[in-house]
PDB file of C-alpha atoms in Angstrom:
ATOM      1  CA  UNK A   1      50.663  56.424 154.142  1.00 87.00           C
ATOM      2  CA  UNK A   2      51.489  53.115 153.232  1.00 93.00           C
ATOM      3  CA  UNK A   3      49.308  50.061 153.446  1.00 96.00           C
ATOM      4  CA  UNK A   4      50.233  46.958 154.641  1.00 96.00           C
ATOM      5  CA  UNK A   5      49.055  43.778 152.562  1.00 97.00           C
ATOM      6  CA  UNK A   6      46.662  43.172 155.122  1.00 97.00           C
ATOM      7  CA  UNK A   7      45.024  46.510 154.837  1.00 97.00           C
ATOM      8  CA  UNK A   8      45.343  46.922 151.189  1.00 97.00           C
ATOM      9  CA  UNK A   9      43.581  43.100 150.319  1.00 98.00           C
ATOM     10  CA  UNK A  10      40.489  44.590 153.022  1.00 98.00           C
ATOM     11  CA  UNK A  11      40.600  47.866 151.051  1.00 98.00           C
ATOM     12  CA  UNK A  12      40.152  45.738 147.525  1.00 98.00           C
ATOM     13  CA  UNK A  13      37.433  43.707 149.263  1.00 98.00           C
ATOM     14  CA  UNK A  14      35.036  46.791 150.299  1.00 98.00           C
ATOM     15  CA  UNK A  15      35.889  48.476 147.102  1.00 98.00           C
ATOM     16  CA  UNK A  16      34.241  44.713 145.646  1.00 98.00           C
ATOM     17  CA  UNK A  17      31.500  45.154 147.793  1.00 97.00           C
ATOM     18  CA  UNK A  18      30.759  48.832 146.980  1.00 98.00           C
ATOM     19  CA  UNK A  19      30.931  47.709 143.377  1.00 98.00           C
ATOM     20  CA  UNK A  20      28.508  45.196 143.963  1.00 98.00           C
ATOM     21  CA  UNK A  21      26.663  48.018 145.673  1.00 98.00           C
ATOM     22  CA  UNK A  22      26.714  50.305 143.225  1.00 98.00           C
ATOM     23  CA  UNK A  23      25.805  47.905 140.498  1.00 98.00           C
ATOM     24  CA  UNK A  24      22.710  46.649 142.608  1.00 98.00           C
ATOM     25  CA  UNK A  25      20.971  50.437 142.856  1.00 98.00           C
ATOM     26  CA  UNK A  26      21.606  50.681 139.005  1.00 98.00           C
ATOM     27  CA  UNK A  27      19.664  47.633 138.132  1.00 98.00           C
ATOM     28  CA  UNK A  28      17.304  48.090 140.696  1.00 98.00           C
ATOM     29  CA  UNK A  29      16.501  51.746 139.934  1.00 98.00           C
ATOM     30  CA  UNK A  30      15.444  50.088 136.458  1.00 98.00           C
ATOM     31  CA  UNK A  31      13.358  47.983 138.036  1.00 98.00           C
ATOM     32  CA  UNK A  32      11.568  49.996 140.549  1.00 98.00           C
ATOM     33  CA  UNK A  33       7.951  50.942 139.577  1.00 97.00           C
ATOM     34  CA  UNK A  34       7.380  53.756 141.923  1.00 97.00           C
ATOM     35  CA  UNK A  35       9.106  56.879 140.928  1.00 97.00           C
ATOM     36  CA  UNK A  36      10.014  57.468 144.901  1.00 97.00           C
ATOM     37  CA  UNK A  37      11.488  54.223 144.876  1.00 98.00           C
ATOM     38  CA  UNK A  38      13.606  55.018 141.765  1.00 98.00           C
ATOM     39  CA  UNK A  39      14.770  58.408 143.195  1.00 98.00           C
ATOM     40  CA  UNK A  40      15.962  56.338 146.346  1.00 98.00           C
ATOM     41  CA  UNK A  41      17.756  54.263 144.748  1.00 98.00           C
ATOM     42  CA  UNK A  42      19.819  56.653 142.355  1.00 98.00           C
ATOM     43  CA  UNK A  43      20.621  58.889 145.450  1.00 97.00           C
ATOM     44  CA  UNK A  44      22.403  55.067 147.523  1.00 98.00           C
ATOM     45  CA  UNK A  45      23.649  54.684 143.785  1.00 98.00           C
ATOM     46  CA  UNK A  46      25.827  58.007 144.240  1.00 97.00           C
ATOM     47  CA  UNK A  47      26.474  57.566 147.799  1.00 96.00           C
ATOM     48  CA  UNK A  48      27.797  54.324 146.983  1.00 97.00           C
ATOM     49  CA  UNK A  49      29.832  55.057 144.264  1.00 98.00           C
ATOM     50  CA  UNK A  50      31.722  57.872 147.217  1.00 96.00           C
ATOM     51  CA  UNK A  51      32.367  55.173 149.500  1.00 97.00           C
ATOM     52  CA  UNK A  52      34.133  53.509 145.999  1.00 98.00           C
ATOM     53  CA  UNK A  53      36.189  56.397 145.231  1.00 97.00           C
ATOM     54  CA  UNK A  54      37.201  57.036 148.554  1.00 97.00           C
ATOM     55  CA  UNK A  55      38.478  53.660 149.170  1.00 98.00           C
ATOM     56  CA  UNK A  56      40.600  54.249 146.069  1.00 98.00           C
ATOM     57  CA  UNK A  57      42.097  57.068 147.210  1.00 98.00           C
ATOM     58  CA  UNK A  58      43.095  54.522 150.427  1.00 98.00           C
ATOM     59  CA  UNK A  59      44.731  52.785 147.944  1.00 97.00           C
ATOM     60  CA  UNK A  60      46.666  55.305 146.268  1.00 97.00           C
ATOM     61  CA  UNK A  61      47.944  56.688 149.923  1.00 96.00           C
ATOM     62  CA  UNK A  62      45.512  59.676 150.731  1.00 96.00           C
ATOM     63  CA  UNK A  63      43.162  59.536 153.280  1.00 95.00           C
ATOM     64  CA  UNK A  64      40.105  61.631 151.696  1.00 94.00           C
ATOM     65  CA  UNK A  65      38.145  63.721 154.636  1.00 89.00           C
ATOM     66  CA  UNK A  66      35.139  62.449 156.217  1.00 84.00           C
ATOM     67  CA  UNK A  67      32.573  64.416 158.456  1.00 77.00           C
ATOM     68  CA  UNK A  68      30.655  61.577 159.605  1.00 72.00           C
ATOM     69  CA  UNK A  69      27.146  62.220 157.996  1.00 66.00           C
ATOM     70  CA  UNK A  70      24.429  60.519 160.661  1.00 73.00           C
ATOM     71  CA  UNK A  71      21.312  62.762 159.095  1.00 79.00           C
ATOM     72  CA  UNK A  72      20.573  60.967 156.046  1.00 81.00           C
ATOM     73  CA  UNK A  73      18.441  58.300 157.542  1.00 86.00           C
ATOM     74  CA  UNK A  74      16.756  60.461 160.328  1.00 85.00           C
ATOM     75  CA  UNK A  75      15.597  63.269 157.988  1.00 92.00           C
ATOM     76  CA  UNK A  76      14.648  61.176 155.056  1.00 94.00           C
ATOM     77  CA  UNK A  77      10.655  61.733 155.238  1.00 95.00           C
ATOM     78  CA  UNK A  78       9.737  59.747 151.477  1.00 95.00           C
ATOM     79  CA  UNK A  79       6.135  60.112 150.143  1.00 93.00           C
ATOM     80  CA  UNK A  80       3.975  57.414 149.926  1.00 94.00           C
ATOM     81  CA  UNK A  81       2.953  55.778 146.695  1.00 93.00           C
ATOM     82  CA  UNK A  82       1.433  52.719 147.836  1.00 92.00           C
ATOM     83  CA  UNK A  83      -1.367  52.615 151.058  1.00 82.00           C
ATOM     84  CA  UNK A  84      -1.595  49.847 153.095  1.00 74.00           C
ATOM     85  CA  UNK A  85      -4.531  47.997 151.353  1.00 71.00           C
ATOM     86  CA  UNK A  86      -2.814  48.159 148.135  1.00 75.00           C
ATOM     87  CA  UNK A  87      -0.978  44.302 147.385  1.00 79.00           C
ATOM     88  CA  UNK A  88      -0.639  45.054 143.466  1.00 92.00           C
ATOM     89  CA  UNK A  89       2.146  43.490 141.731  1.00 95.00           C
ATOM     90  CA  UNK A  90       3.967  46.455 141.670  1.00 96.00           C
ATOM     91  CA  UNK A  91       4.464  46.856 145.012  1.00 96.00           C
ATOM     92  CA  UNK A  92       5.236  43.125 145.616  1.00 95.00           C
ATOM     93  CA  UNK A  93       7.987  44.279 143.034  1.00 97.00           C
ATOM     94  CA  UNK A  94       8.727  47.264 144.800  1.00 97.00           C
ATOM     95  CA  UNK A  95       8.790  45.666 148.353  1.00 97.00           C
ATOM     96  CA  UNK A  96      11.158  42.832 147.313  1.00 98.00           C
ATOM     97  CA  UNK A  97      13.590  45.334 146.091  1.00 98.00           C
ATOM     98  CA  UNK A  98      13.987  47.293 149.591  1.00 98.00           C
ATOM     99  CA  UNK A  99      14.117  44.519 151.526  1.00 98.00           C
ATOM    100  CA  UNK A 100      16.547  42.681 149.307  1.00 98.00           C
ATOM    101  CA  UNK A 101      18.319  46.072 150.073  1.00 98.00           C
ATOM    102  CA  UNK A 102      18.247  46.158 153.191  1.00 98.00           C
ATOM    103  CA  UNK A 103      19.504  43.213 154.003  1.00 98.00           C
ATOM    104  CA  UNK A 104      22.354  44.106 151.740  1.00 97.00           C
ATOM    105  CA  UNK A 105      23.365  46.933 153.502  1.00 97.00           C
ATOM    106  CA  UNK A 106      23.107  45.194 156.817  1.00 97.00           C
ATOM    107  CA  UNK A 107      25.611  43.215 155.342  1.00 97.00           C
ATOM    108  CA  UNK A 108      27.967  45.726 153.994  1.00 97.00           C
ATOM    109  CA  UNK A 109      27.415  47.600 157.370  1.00 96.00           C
ATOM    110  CA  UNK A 110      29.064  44.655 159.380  1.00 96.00           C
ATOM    111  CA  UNK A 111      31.955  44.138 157.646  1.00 97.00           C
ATOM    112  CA  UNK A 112      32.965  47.545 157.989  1.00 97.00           C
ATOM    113  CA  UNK A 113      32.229  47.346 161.687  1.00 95.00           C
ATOM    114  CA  UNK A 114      34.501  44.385 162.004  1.00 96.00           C
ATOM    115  CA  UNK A 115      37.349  45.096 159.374  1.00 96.00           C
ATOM    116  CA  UNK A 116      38.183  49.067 160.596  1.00 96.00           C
ATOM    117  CA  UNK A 117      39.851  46.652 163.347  1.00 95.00           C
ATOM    118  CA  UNK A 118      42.463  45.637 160.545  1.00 95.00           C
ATOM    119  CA  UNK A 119      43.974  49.050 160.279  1.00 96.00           C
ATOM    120  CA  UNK A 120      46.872  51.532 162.664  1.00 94.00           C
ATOM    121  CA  UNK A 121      45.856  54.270 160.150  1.00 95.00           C
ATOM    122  CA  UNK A 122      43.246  56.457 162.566  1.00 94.00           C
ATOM    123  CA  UNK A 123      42.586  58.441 159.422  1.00 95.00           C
ATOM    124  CA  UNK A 124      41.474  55.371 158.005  1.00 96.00           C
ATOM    125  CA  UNK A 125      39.583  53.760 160.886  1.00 96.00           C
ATOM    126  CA  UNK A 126      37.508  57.058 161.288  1.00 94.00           C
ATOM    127  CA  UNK A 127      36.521  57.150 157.031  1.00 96.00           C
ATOM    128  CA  UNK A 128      35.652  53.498 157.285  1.00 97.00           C
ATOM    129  CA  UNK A 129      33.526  54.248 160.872  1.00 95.00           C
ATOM    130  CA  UNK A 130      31.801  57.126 158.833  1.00 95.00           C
ATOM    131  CA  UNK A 131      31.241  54.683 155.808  1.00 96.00           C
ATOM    132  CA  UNK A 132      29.754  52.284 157.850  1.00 96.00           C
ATOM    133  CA  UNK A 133      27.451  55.415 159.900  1.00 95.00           C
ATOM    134  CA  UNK A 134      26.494  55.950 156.036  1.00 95.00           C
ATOM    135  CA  UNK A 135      25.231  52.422 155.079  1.00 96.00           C
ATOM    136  CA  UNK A 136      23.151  51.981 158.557  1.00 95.00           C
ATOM    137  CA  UNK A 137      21.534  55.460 157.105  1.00 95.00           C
ATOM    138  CA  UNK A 138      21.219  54.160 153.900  1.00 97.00           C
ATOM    139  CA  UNK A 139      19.529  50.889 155.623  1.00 97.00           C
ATOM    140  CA  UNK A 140      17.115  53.065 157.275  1.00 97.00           C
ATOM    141  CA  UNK A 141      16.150  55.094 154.243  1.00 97.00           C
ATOM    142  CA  UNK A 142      14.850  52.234 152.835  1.00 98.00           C
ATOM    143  CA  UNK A 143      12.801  50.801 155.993  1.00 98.00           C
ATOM    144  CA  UNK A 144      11.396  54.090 155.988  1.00 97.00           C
ATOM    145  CA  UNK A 145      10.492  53.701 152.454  1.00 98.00           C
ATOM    146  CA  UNK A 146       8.843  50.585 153.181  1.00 97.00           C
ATOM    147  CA  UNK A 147       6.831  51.824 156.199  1.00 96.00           C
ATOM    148  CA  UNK A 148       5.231  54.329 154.868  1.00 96.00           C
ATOM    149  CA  UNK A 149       4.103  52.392 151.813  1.00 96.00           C
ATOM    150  CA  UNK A 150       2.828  49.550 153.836  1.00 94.00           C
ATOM    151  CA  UNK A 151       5.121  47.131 153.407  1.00 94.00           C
ATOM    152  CA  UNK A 152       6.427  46.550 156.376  1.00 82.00           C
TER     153      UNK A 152
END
């Protein structure tokens, strides 16, 4: 497969954003005070850093398999650390972080929706559907987070 320049500059620009990604679940795992939190982030960290390497292989010509993983988000069940009358500064902390999250992969989620338009490759339009399937889960990992420790 060969890209066009078109496809290849909106292959560079994910890979940016799933960089940016990445880089954002590193710094905020070390920021995280709840253990849960920090676990949560590490696992996005990974997932992250798939969507990354797969959209390298895009770039190299190979279409890496996908089998559209839609569980993530319905079976994540995270414990609670924080109740609802807790408002220490730690969860401020903690709370800021998901939702800063959140929005970020509501973001990252709707530019996939809109640039898998960009490509004729259907093996690439169905990895970059499944990507963006991936970040809506990861999206609703962390509202789950944040309802059952009261901060939403």
């Amino acid at each position: 497969m060969v890209l066009t320049e078109k496809e290849q500059t909106t292959i560079e620009d994910l890979r940016t954003q799933e960089q940016s990604c990445i880089e954002k679940y590193k710094r905020y795992g070390q920021e995280a005070k709840d253990p849960v939190l920090r676990d949560l982030f590490g696992e996005l960290e990974r997932e992250e850093e798939k969507h990354y390497n797969s959209l390298g292989q895009v770039l190299t010509g190979k279409v890496p398999s996908c089998n559209c993983n839609d569980r993530d988000g319905a079976q994540y069940q995270p414990k609670a650390t924080y109740d609802s009358m807790t408002n220490s500064e730690d969860k401020k902390n903690d709370c800021f972080l998901a939702t800063d999250c959140i929005g970020t992969e509501k973001m990252v989620s709707g530019e996939y929706n809109t640039k898998v338009f960009n490509f004729c490759d259907s093996g690439v339009r169905k990895l970059l559907a499944d990507i963006q399937i991936e970040e809506q889960n990861h999206a609703e990992m962390l509202y789950k987070y944040k309802t059952v420790n009261g901060m939403s």
